Amino acid sequence: MKQKDPQNITVFYDGSCPLCASEISYYKRADTDHVLNLVDVSSKRFSGDDSVTRSDAMARFHVRLADGRQMSGARAFVELWRAVPGWRWLARLASLPGVVPLLEELYRLFLRMRPLIVRGFGKYQRFFGTSLTR
């Protein structure tokens, strides 16, 4: 089956989170189709819009598709993977029955553990002087 042409997708991410920023940096490099519009919601320039507030975007990963539909959490990651070459296979895998709800539960678990994970990631960066995505 032929992959339809990717459309632009707006990605709302927390640039103040070193783990999040590192992951987004990886997606940016993988975006050879140049379809990602990356919005750092931690920036003073972002105050939210009609569809997503700053506090919502800081608390949970969001994307907005070209047609205006907005998603958060696991569904947002699936749409991001669908747009980025090299990750489309994961979006196809996520289309199997029951996968997105499982990913959402894992994402919610990550959100609860995020402060601890971010602290560990920061220590890793300071110790090795690099990020995981270089």
Short mmCIF file of N, CA, C and O in Angstrom, two decimals:
data_model
loop_
_atom_site.label_atom_id
_atom_site.label_comp_id
_atom_site.label_asym_id
_atom_site.label_seq_id
_atom_site.Cartn_x
_atom_site.Cartn_y
_atom_site.Cartn_z
N MET A 1 0.85 -1.18 0.00
CA MET A 1 0.00 0.00 0.00
C MET A 1 0.90 1.24 0.00
O MET A 1 1.83 1.35 0.76
N LYS A 2 0.57 2.19 -0.85
CA LYS A 2 1.36 3.43 -0.96
C LYS A 2 1.04 4.36 0.20
O LYS A 2 -0.12 4.57 0.54
N GLN A 3 2.09 4.89 0.80
CA GLN A 3 1.94 5.86 1.90
C GLN A 3 1.48 7.18 1.30
O GLN A 3 2.08 7.69 0.36
N LYS A 4 0.39 7.73 1.81
CA LYS A 4 -0.04 9.03 1.29
C LYS A 4 0.93 10.10 1.75
O LYS A 4 1.63 9.95 2.74
N ASP A 5 1.00 11.18 1.00
CA ASP A 5 1.92 12.26 1.31
C ASP A 5 1.63 12.81 2.70
O ASP A 5 0.48 13.06 3.05
N PRO A 6 2.69 12.99 3.51
CA PRO A 6 2.47 13.53 4.85
C PRO A 6 2.03 14.99 4.77
O PRO A 6 2.36 15.70 3.83
N GLN A 7 1.25 15.39 5.74
CA GLN A 7 0.81 16.77 5.84
C GLN A 7 1.45 17.40 7.06
O GLN A 7 1.90 16.71 7.97
N ASN A 8 1.47 18.71 7.09
CA ASN A 8 2.07 19.42 8.22
C ASN A 8 1.35 19.06 9.52
O ASN A 8 0.14 18.86 9.54
N ILE A 9 2.13 19.02 10.58
CA ILE A 9 1.61 18.71 11.91
C ILE A 9 2.31 19.66 12.89
O ILE A 9 3.52 19.84 12.82
N THR A 10 1.52 20.28 13.75
CA THR A 10 2.08 21.16 14.78
C THR A 10 2.28 20.34 16.04
O THR A 10 1.36 19.67 16.51
N VAL A 11 3.49 20.40 16.57
CA VAL A 11 3.87 19.63 17.74
C VAL A 11 4.12 20.60 18.89
O VAL A 11 4.98 21.47 18.80
N PHE A 12 3.35 20.46 19.96
CA PHE A 12 3.48 21.29 21.14
C PHE A 12 4.29 20.50 22.17
O PHE A 12 3.85 19.44 22.61
N TYR A 13 5.45 21.01 22.54
CA TYR A 13 6.32 20.26 23.45
C TYR A 13 6.89 21.18 24.52
O TYR A 13 6.98 22.39 24.35
N ASP A 14 7.31 20.57 25.63
CA ASP A 14 7.88 21.30 26.76
C ASP A 14 9.39 21.40 26.57
O ASP A 14 10.13 20.48 26.92
N GLY A 15 9.85 22.51 26.05
CA GLY A 15 11.28 22.72 25.82
C GLY A 15 12.08 22.91 27.09
O GLY A 15 13.31 22.83 27.07
N SER A 16 11.41 23.13 28.22
CA SER A 16 12.13 23.27 29.49
C SER A 16 12.47 21.91 30.09
O SER A 16 13.24 21.82 31.04
N CYS A 17 11.92 20.87 29.54
CA CYS A 17 12.20 19.49 29.97
C CYS A 17 13.35 18.96 29.11
O CYS A 17 13.18 18.82 27.90
N PRO A 18 14.51 18.67 29.71
CA PRO A 18 15.65 18.23 28.89
C PRO A 18 15.38 16.93 28.14
O PRO A 18 15.83 16.77 27.01
N LEU A 19 14.63 16.02 28.72
CA LEU A 19 14.29 14.78 28.04
C LEU A 19 13.38 15.06 26.84
O LEU A 19 13.61 14.55 25.74
N CYS A 20 12.36 15.89 27.05
CA CYS A 20 11.43 16.24 25.98
C CYS A 20 12.15 16.97 24.84
O CYS A 20 11.95 16.65 23.66
N ALA A 21 12.98 17.94 25.20
CA ALA A 21 13.71 18.71 24.18
C ALA A 21 14.65 17.81 23.39
O ALA A 21 14.79 17.96 22.17
N SER A 22 15.27 16.85 24.06
CA SER A 22 16.17 15.93 23.38
C SER A 22 15.40 15.04 22.41
O SER A 22 15.84 14.82 21.27
N GLU A 23 14.26 14.55 22.83
CA GLU A 23 13.43 13.72 21.96
C GLU A 23 12.94 14.51 20.75
O GLU A 23 13.00 14.02 19.62
N ILE A 24 12.50 15.73 20.97
CA ILE A 24 12.01 16.57 19.87
C ILE A 24 13.16 16.88 18.91
O ILE A 24 12.98 16.91 17.69
N SER A 25 14.35 17.08 19.43
CA SER A 25 15.52 17.31 18.58
C SER A 25 15.76 16.12 17.65
O SER A 25 16.08 16.28 16.47
N TYR A 26 15.55 14.94 18.18
CA TYR A 26 15.69 13.73 17.36
C TYR A 26 14.64 13.72 16.24
O TYR A 26 14.96 13.47 15.08
N TYR A 27 13.38 13.98 16.59
CA TYR A 27 12.32 14.01 15.58
C TYR A 27 12.59 15.09 14.52
O TYR A 27 12.34 14.89 13.34
N LYS A 28 13.11 16.22 14.97
CA LYS A 28 13.41 17.31 14.03
C LYS A 28 14.45 16.86 13.00
O LYS A 28 14.30 17.13 11.81
N ARG A 29 15.48 16.17 13.45
CA ARG A 29 16.50 15.67 12.52
C ARG A 29 15.92 14.60 11.59
O ARG A 29 16.32 14.48 10.44
N ALA A 30 14.99 13.79 12.09
CA ALA A 30 14.38 12.73 11.29
C ALA A 30 13.33 13.26 10.31
O ALA A 30 12.93 12.56 9.39
N ASP A 31 12.92 14.51 10.48
CA ASP A 31 11.84 15.11 9.67
C ASP A 31 12.37 15.54 8.29
O ASP A 31 12.39 16.72 7.97
N THR A 32 12.74 14.58 7.48
CA THR A 32 13.28 14.90 6.15
C THR A 32 12.21 15.42 5.20
O THR A 32 12.54 16.03 4.18
N ASP A 33 10.94 15.20 5.52
CA ASP A 33 9.84 15.73 4.70
C ASP A 33 9.47 17.16 5.10
O ASP A 33 8.63 17.78 4.47
N HIS A 34 10.06 17.66 6.17
CA HIS A 34 9.82 19.02 6.68
C HIS A 34 8.34 19.30 6.89
O HIS A 34 7.80 20.30 6.43
N VAL A 35 7.70 18.41 7.65
CA VAL A 35 6.27 18.56 7.93
C VAL A 35 5.98 18.99 9.37
O VAL A 35 4.84 19.30 9.69
N LEU A 36 7.01 19.01 10.21
CA LEU A 36 6.78 19.35 11.62
C LEU A 36 6.90 20.85 11.86
O LEU A 36 7.87 21.47 11.46
N ASN A 37 5.91 21.39 12.53
CA ASN A 37 5.95 22.76 13.03
C ASN A 37 6.07 22.62 14.55
O ASN A 37 5.12 22.27 15.23
N LEU A 38 7.28 22.86 15.06
CA LEU A 38 7.57 22.62 16.48
C LEU A 38 7.33 23.88 17.30
O LEU A 38 7.88 24.94 17.00
N VAL A 39 6.52 23.74 18.34
CA VAL A 39 6.16 24.87 19.20
C VAL A 39 6.58 24.54 20.63
O VAL A 39 6.04 23.62 21.25
N ASP A 40 7.55 25.29 21.13
CA ASP A 40 8.01 25.13 22.51
C ASP A 40 7.05 25.88 23.42
O ASP A 40 7.05 27.11 23.47
N VAL A 41 6.22 25.14 24.14
CA VAL A 41 5.20 25.76 24.98
C VAL A 41 5.77 26.35 26.27
O VAL A 41 5.07 27.07 26.97
N SER A 42 7.05 26.05 26.55
CA SER A 42 7.68 26.66 27.73
C SER A 42 8.19 28.06 27.43
O SER A 42 8.53 28.80 28.35
N SER A 43 8.22 28.42 26.16
CA SER A 43 8.69 29.74 25.75
C SER A 43 7.74 30.83 26.22
O SER A 43 6.51 30.64 26.21
N LYS A 44 8.27 31.95 26.59
CA LYS A 44 7.44 33.09 27.00
C LYS A 44 6.55 33.57 25.85
O LYS A 44 5.52 34.18 26.07
N ARG A 45 6.95 33.28 24.61
CA ARG A 45 6.17 33.68 23.44
C ARG A 45 4.89 32.86 23.27
O ARG A 45 3.98 33.28 22.59
N PHE A 46 4.82 31.69 23.90
CA PHE A 46 3.63 30.85 23.77
C PHE A 46 2.71 31.08 24.96
O PHE A 46 3.08 30.84 26.11
N SER A 47 1.50 31.52 24.69
CA SER A 47 0.55 31.73 25.77
C SER A 47 -0.70 30.86 25.59
O SER A 47 -1.64 30.97 26.35
N GLY A 48 -0.67 30.02 24.55
CA GLY A 48 -1.83 29.19 24.27
C GLY A 48 -2.62 29.76 23.11
O GLY A 48 -2.29 30.81 22.57
N ASP A 49 -3.64 29.03 22.73
CA ASP A 49 -4.52 29.50 21.67
C ASP A 49 -5.93 28.96 21.94
O ASP A 49 -6.20 28.50 23.04
N ASP A 50 -6.79 28.99 20.95
CA ASP A 50 -8.18 28.56 21.14
C ASP A 50 -8.31 27.07 21.45
O ASP A 50 -9.30 26.64 22.02
N SER A 51 -7.29 26.28 21.09
CA SER A 51 -7.40 24.83 21.24
C SER A 51 -6.57 24.24 22.37
O SER A 51 -6.87 23.16 22.86
N VAL A 52 -5.50 24.91 22.75
CA VAL A 52 -4.64 24.36 23.81
C VAL A 52 -4.09 25.50 24.66
O VAL A 52 -3.61 26.48 24.15
N THR A 53 -4.23 25.34 25.97
CA THR A 53 -3.67 26.33 26.88
C THR A 53 -2.22 25.97 27.18
O THR A 53 -1.80 24.83 26.99
N ARG A 54 -1.50 26.94 27.68
CA ARG A 54 -0.11 26.68 28.04
C ARG A 54 -0.02 25.60 29.13
O ARG A 54 0.80 24.69 29.04
N SER A 55 -0.87 25.69 30.14
CA SER A 55 -0.80 24.71 31.23
C SER A 55 -1.14 23.31 30.74
O SER A 55 -0.50 22.33 31.14
N ASP A 56 -2.13 23.18 29.85
CA ASP A 56 -2.45 21.86 29.28
C ASP A 56 -1.28 21.32 28.47
O ASP A 56 -0.93 20.15 28.57
N ALA A 57 -0.67 22.20 27.67
CA ALA A 57 0.44 21.78 26.81
C ALA A 57 1.69 21.45 27.61
O ALA A 57 2.48 20.60 27.21
N MET A 58 1.88 22.09 28.75
CA MET A 58 3.03 21.79 29.60
C MET A 58 2.83 20.46 30.33
O MET A 58 3.78 19.76 30.64
N ALA A 59 1.58 20.10 30.58
CA ALA A 59 1.29 18.91 31.36
C ALA A 59 1.22 17.64 30.52
O ALA A 59 1.39 16.54 31.04
N ARG A 60 0.99 17.80 29.20
CA ARG A 60 0.72 16.63 28.36
C ARG A 60 1.09 16.95 26.92
O ARG A 60 0.85 18.06 26.45
N PHE A 61 1.68 16.01 26.23
CA PHE A 61 2.10 16.18 24.84
C PHE A 61 0.89 16.34 23.93
O PHE A 61 -0.07 15.57 24.01
N HIS A 62 0.93 17.36 23.05
CA HIS A 62 -0.17 17.65 22.12
C HIS A 62 0.36 17.82 20.70
O HIS A 62 1.48 18.33 20.51
N VAL A 63 -0.47 17.46 19.73
CA VAL A 63 -0.21 17.77 18.33
C VAL A 63 -1.50 18.28 17.71
O VAL A 63 -2.60 17.97 18.17
N ARG A 64 -1.35 19.07 16.65
CA ARG A 64 -2.49 19.53 15.86
C ARG A 64 -2.22 19.15 14.41
O ARG A 64 -1.18 19.49 13.85
N LEU A 65 -3.16 18.45 13.81
CA LEU A 65 -3.03 18.01 12.42
C LEU A 65 -3.39 19.16 11.48
O LEU A 65 -4.00 20.15 11.89
N ALA A 66 -3.03 18.99 10.22
CA ALA A 66 -3.28 20.03 9.22
C ALA A 66 -4.77 20.35 9.10
O ALA A 66 -5.13 21.49 8.81
N ASP A 67 -5.64 19.39 9.36
CA ASP A 67 -7.09 19.63 9.26
C ASP A 67 -7.67 20.26 10.52
O ASP A 67 -8.88 20.46 10.62
N GLY A 68 -6.81 20.57 11.51
CA GLY A 68 -7.26 21.25 12.73
C GLY A 68 -7.55 20.32 13.89
O GLY A 68 -7.71 20.79 15.02
N ARG A 69 -7.63 19.02 13.64
CA ARG A 69 -7.86 18.09 14.76
C ARG A 69 -6.66 18.12 15.69
O ARG A 69 -5.53 18.22 15.25
N GLN A 70 -6.97 18.04 16.97
CA GLN A 70 -5.92 18.08 17.98
C GLN A 70 -5.99 16.83 18.84
O GLN A 70 -7.08 16.35 19.14
N MET A 71 -4.83 16.31 19.19
CA MET A 71 -4.74 15.12 20.02
C MET A 71 -3.69 15.33 21.08
O MET A 71 -2.81 16.16 20.93
N SER A 72 -3.79 14.50 22.13
CA SER A 72 -2.77 14.55 23.18
C SER A 72 -2.42 13.13 23.58
O SER A 72 -3.09 12.17 23.22
N GLY A 73 -1.33 13.01 24.34
CA GLY A 73 -0.91 11.72 24.86
C GLY A 73 -0.48 10.76 23.78
O GLY A 73 0.14 11.14 22.79
N ALA A 74 -0.84 9.49 23.95
CA ALA A 74 -0.42 8.44 23.03
C ALA A 74 -0.90 8.71 21.61
O ALA A 74 -0.15 8.51 20.65
N ARG A 75 -2.13 9.16 21.46
CA ARG A 75 -2.65 9.44 20.10
C ARG A 75 -1.80 10.52 19.41
O ARG A 75 -1.58 10.47 18.21
N ALA A 76 -1.32 11.48 20.18
CA ALA A 76 -0.48 12.53 19.62
C ALA A 76 0.85 11.94 19.14
O ALA A 76 1.34 12.29 18.06
N PHE A 77 1.43 11.05 19.93
CA PHE A 77 2.68 10.41 19.51
C PHE A 77 2.47 9.59 18.24
O PHE A 77 3.30 9.62 17.33
N VAL A 78 1.36 8.88 18.15
CA VAL A 78 1.08 8.07 16.95
C VAL A 78 1.01 8.96 15.72
O VAL A 78 1.57 8.64 14.67
N GLU A 79 0.37 10.12 15.84
CA GLU A 79 0.29 11.04 14.70
C GLU A 79 1.66 11.62 14.35
O GLU A 79 1.98 11.80 13.18
N LEU A 80 2.47 11.90 15.36
CA LEU A 80 3.83 12.37 15.11
C LEU A 80 4.62 11.29 14.38
O LEU A 80 5.28 11.56 13.38
N TRP A 81 4.53 10.05 14.85
CA TRP A 81 5.25 8.94 14.19
C TRP A 81 4.78 8.76 12.76
O TRP A 81 5.57 8.46 11.87
N ARG A 82 3.49 8.95 12.52
CA ARG A 82 2.92 8.80 11.17
C ARG A 82 3.53 9.84 10.22
O ARG A 82 3.68 9.60 9.03
N ALA A 83 3.90 10.98 10.75
CA ALA A 83 4.40 12.08 9.92
C ALA A 83 5.90 12.01 9.64
O ALA A 83 6.37 12.60 8.67
N VAL A 84 6.65 11.30 10.49
CA VAL A 84 8.11 11.34 10.41
C VAL A 84 8.66 10.06 9.78
O VAL A 84 8.40 8.96 10.28
N PRO A 85 9.42 10.21 8.68
CA PRO A 85 10.03 9.03 8.06
C PRO A 85 10.87 8.27 9.08
O PRO A 85 11.50 8.86 9.95
N GLY A 86 10.86 6.98 8.98
CA GLY A 86 11.60 6.15 9.92
C GLY A 86 10.79 5.76 11.14
O GLY A 86 11.17 4.86 11.88
N TRP A 87 9.68 6.44 11.37
CA TRP A 87 8.81 6.14 12.51
C TRP A 87 7.43 5.65 12.07
O TRP A 87 6.62 5.27 12.90
N ARG A 88 7.17 5.68 10.79
CA ARG A 88 5.83 5.31 10.29
C ARG A 88 5.49 3.86 10.61
O ARG A 88 4.32 3.53 10.82
N TRP A 89 6.49 3.01 10.68
CA TRP A 89 6.25 1.61 11.03
C TRP A 89 5.63 1.50 12.42
O TRP A 89 4.76 0.65 12.66
N LEU A 90 6.06 2.38 13.33
CA LEU A 90 5.53 2.35 14.68
C LEU A 90 4.08 2.83 14.70
O LEU A 90 3.25 2.31 15.45
N ALA A 91 3.76 3.82 13.86
CA ALA A 91 2.37 4.28 13.75
C ALA A 91 1.50 3.15 13.20
O ALA A 91 0.36 2.97 13.66
N ARG A 92 2.01 2.39 12.23
CA ARG A 92 1.24 1.25 11.69
C ARG A 92 1.03 0.20 12.79
O ARG A 92 -0.06 -0.36 12.92
N LEU A 93 2.05 -0.07 13.57
CA LEU A 93 1.93 -1.02 14.67
C LEU A 93 0.88 -0.54 15.68
O LEU A 93 0.08 -1.32 16.19
N ALA A 94 0.88 0.75 15.94
CA ALA A 94 -0.07 1.33 16.90
C ALA A 94 -1.52 1.27 16.40
O ALA A 94 -2.45 1.42 17.18
N SER A 95 -1.70 1.02 15.09
CA SER A 95 -3.06 0.94 14.55
C SER A 95 -3.71 -0.42 14.86
O SER A 95 -4.90 -0.59 14.62
N LEU A 96 -2.95 -1.37 15.38
CA LEU A 96 -3.52 -2.66 15.76
C LEU A 96 -4.48 -2.47 16.94
O LEU A 96 -4.26 -1.61 17.80
N PRO A 97 -5.53 -3.26 16.99
CA PRO A 97 -6.51 -3.12 18.08
C PRO A 97 -5.86 -3.22 19.46
O PRO A 97 -5.04 -4.11 19.71
N GLY A 98 -6.22 -2.27 20.32
CA GLY A 98 -5.76 -2.28 21.70
C GLY A 98 -4.41 -1.64 21.95
O GLY A 98 -4.04 -1.43 23.10
N VAL A 99 -3.67 -1.31 20.90
CA VAL A 99 -2.32 -0.78 21.11
C VAL A 99 -2.35 0.65 21.65
O VAL A 99 -1.63 0.97 22.59
N VAL A 100 -3.17 1.52 21.08
CA VAL A 100 -3.21 2.91 21.55
C VAL A 100 -3.64 3.01 23.01
O VAL A 100 -3.02 3.73 23.79
N PRO A 101 -4.68 2.28 23.44
CA PRO A 101 -5.01 2.34 24.87
C PRO A 101 -3.87 1.86 25.77
O PRO A 101 -3.64 2.44 26.83
N LEU A 102 -3.14 0.85 25.33
CA LEU A 102 -1.98 0.39 26.10
C LEU A 102 -0.90 1.47 26.14
O LEU A 102 -0.34 1.76 27.20
N LEU A 103 -0.63 2.09 24.99
CA LEU A 103 0.35 3.17 24.94
C LEU A 103 -0.07 4.34 25.83
O LEU A 103 0.77 4.98 26.48
N GLU A 104 -1.37 4.62 25.87
CA GLU A 104 -1.87 5.72 26.72
C GLU A 104 -1.62 5.41 28.19
O GLU A 104 -1.21 6.29 28.95
N GLU A 105 -1.84 4.18 28.60
CA GLU A 105 -1.58 3.81 29.99
C GLU A 105 -0.10 3.94 30.31
O GLU A 105 0.28 4.43 31.38
N LEU A 106 0.76 3.52 29.38
CA LEU A 106 2.20 3.66 29.58
C LEU A 106 2.60 5.14 29.64
O LEU A 106 3.46 5.53 30.44
N TYR A 107 1.97 5.96 28.79
CA TYR A 107 2.26 7.40 28.80
C TYR A 107 1.85 8.02 30.14
O TYR A 107 2.60 8.83 30.70
N ARG A 108 0.70 7.64 30.65
CA ARG A 108 0.26 8.17 31.95
C ARG A 108 1.21 7.75 33.07
O ARG A 108 1.49 8.54 33.98
N LEU A 109 1.72 6.53 32.99
CA LEU A 109 2.71 6.08 33.96
C LEU A 109 3.98 6.93 33.84
O LEU A 109 4.55 7.37 34.84
N PHE A 110 4.41 7.17 32.59
CA PHE A 110 5.58 8.03 32.37
C PHE A 110 5.36 9.41 32.97
O PHE A 110 6.25 9.95 33.61
N LEU A 111 4.17 9.99 32.78
CA LEU A 111 3.90 11.33 33.31
C LEU A 111 4.06 11.37 34.83
O LEU A 111 4.59 12.34 35.37
N ARG A 112 3.63 10.31 35.49
CA ARG A 112 3.78 10.26 36.96
C ARG A 112 5.26 10.15 37.35
O ARG A 112 5.67 10.68 38.37
N MET A 113 6.03 9.45 36.53
CA MET A 113 7.45 9.23 36.84
C MET A 113 8.36 10.28 36.20
O MET A 113 9.57 10.28 36.45
N ARG A 114 7.80 11.16 35.38
CA ARG A 114 8.59 12.11 34.62
C ARG A 114 9.58 12.92 35.45
O ARG A 114 10.75 13.04 35.07
N PRO A 115 9.19 13.48 36.61
CA PRO A 115 10.17 14.26 37.38
C PRO A 115 11.41 13.44 37.74
O PRO A 115 12.54 13.93 37.63
N LEU A 116 11.22 12.21 38.15
CA LEU A 116 12.35 11.35 38.51
C LEU A 116 13.19 11.02 37.27
O LEU A 116 14.42 11.08 37.31
N ILE A 117 12.54 10.71 36.16
CA ILE A 117 13.24 10.38 34.92
C ILE A 117 14.04 11.59 34.43
O ILE A 117 15.19 11.46 34.02
N VAL A 118 13.44 12.77 34.49
CA VAL A 118 14.11 13.99 34.03
C VAL A 118 15.34 14.28 34.89
O VAL A 118 16.39 14.66 34.37
N ARG A 119 15.23 14.09 36.21
CA ARG A 119 16.40 14.29 37.07
C ARG A 119 17.53 13.34 36.68
O ARG A 119 18.68 13.74 36.57
N GLY A 120 17.20 12.08 36.45
CA GLY A 120 18.20 11.10 36.04
C GLY A 120 18.80 11.44 34.68
O GLY A 120 20.01 11.32 34.48
N PHE A 121 17.96 11.90 33.77
CA PHE A 121 18.44 12.28 32.44
C PHE A 121 19.38 13.48 32.54
O PHE A 121 20.41 13.53 31.89
N GLY A 122 19.03 14.45 33.39
CA GLY A 122 19.89 15.62 33.60
C GLY A 122 21.24 15.23 34.15
O GLY A 122 22.28 15.75 33.74
N LYS A 123 21.26 14.28 35.10
CA LYS A 123 22.53 13.80 35.66
C LYS A 123 23.35 13.10 34.58
O LYS A 123 24.57 13.28 34.50
N TYR A 124 22.69 12.33 33.73
CA TYR A 124 23.38 11.66 32.62
C TYR A 124 24.04 12.70 31.71
O TYR A 124 25.21 12.56 31.35
N GLN A 125 23.28 13.73 31.35
CA GLN A 125 23.82 14.77 30.46
C GLN A 125 25.01 15.48 31.10
O GLN A 125 26.00 15.75 30.43
N ARG A 126 24.89 15.81 32.39
CA ARG A 126 26.00 16.49 33.06
C ARG A 126 27.23 15.60 33.15
O ARG A 126 28.35 16.05 32.95
N PHE A 127 27.03 14.32 33.43
CA PHE A 127 28.15 13.39 33.58
C PHE A 127 28.86 13.15 32.24
O PHE A 127 30.07 13.18 32.16
N PHE A 128 28.07 12.91 31.19
CA PHE A 128 28.64 12.59 29.89
C PHE A 128 28.80 13.81 29.00
O PHE A 128 29.43 13.73 27.94
N GLY A 129 28.21 14.94 29.39
CA GLY A 129 28.32 16.16 28.60
C GLY A 129 27.64 16.07 27.25
O GLY A 129 28.05 16.71 26.29
N THR A 130 26.60 15.29 27.15
CA THR A 130 25.91 15.10 25.88
C THR A 130 24.47 14.71 26.14
O THR A 130 24.06 14.46 27.25
N SER A 131 23.70 14.62 25.04
CA SER A 131 22.33 14.11 25.14
C SER A 131 22.29 12.74 24.50
O SER A 131 23.21 12.33 23.80
N LEU A 132 21.22 12.03 24.71
CA LEU A 132 21.07 10.69 24.14
C LEU A 132 20.87 10.71 22.64
O LEU A 132 21.07 9.70 21.97
N THR A 133 20.46 11.82 22.08
CA THR A 133 20.08 11.84 20.67
C THR A 133 21.16 12.35 19.74
O THR A 133 20.93 12.50 18.56
N ARG A 134 22.33 12.62 20.23
CA ARG A 134 23.38 13.10 19.34
C ARG A 134 23.98 11.98 18.56
O ARG A 134 24.10 10.89 18.94
#
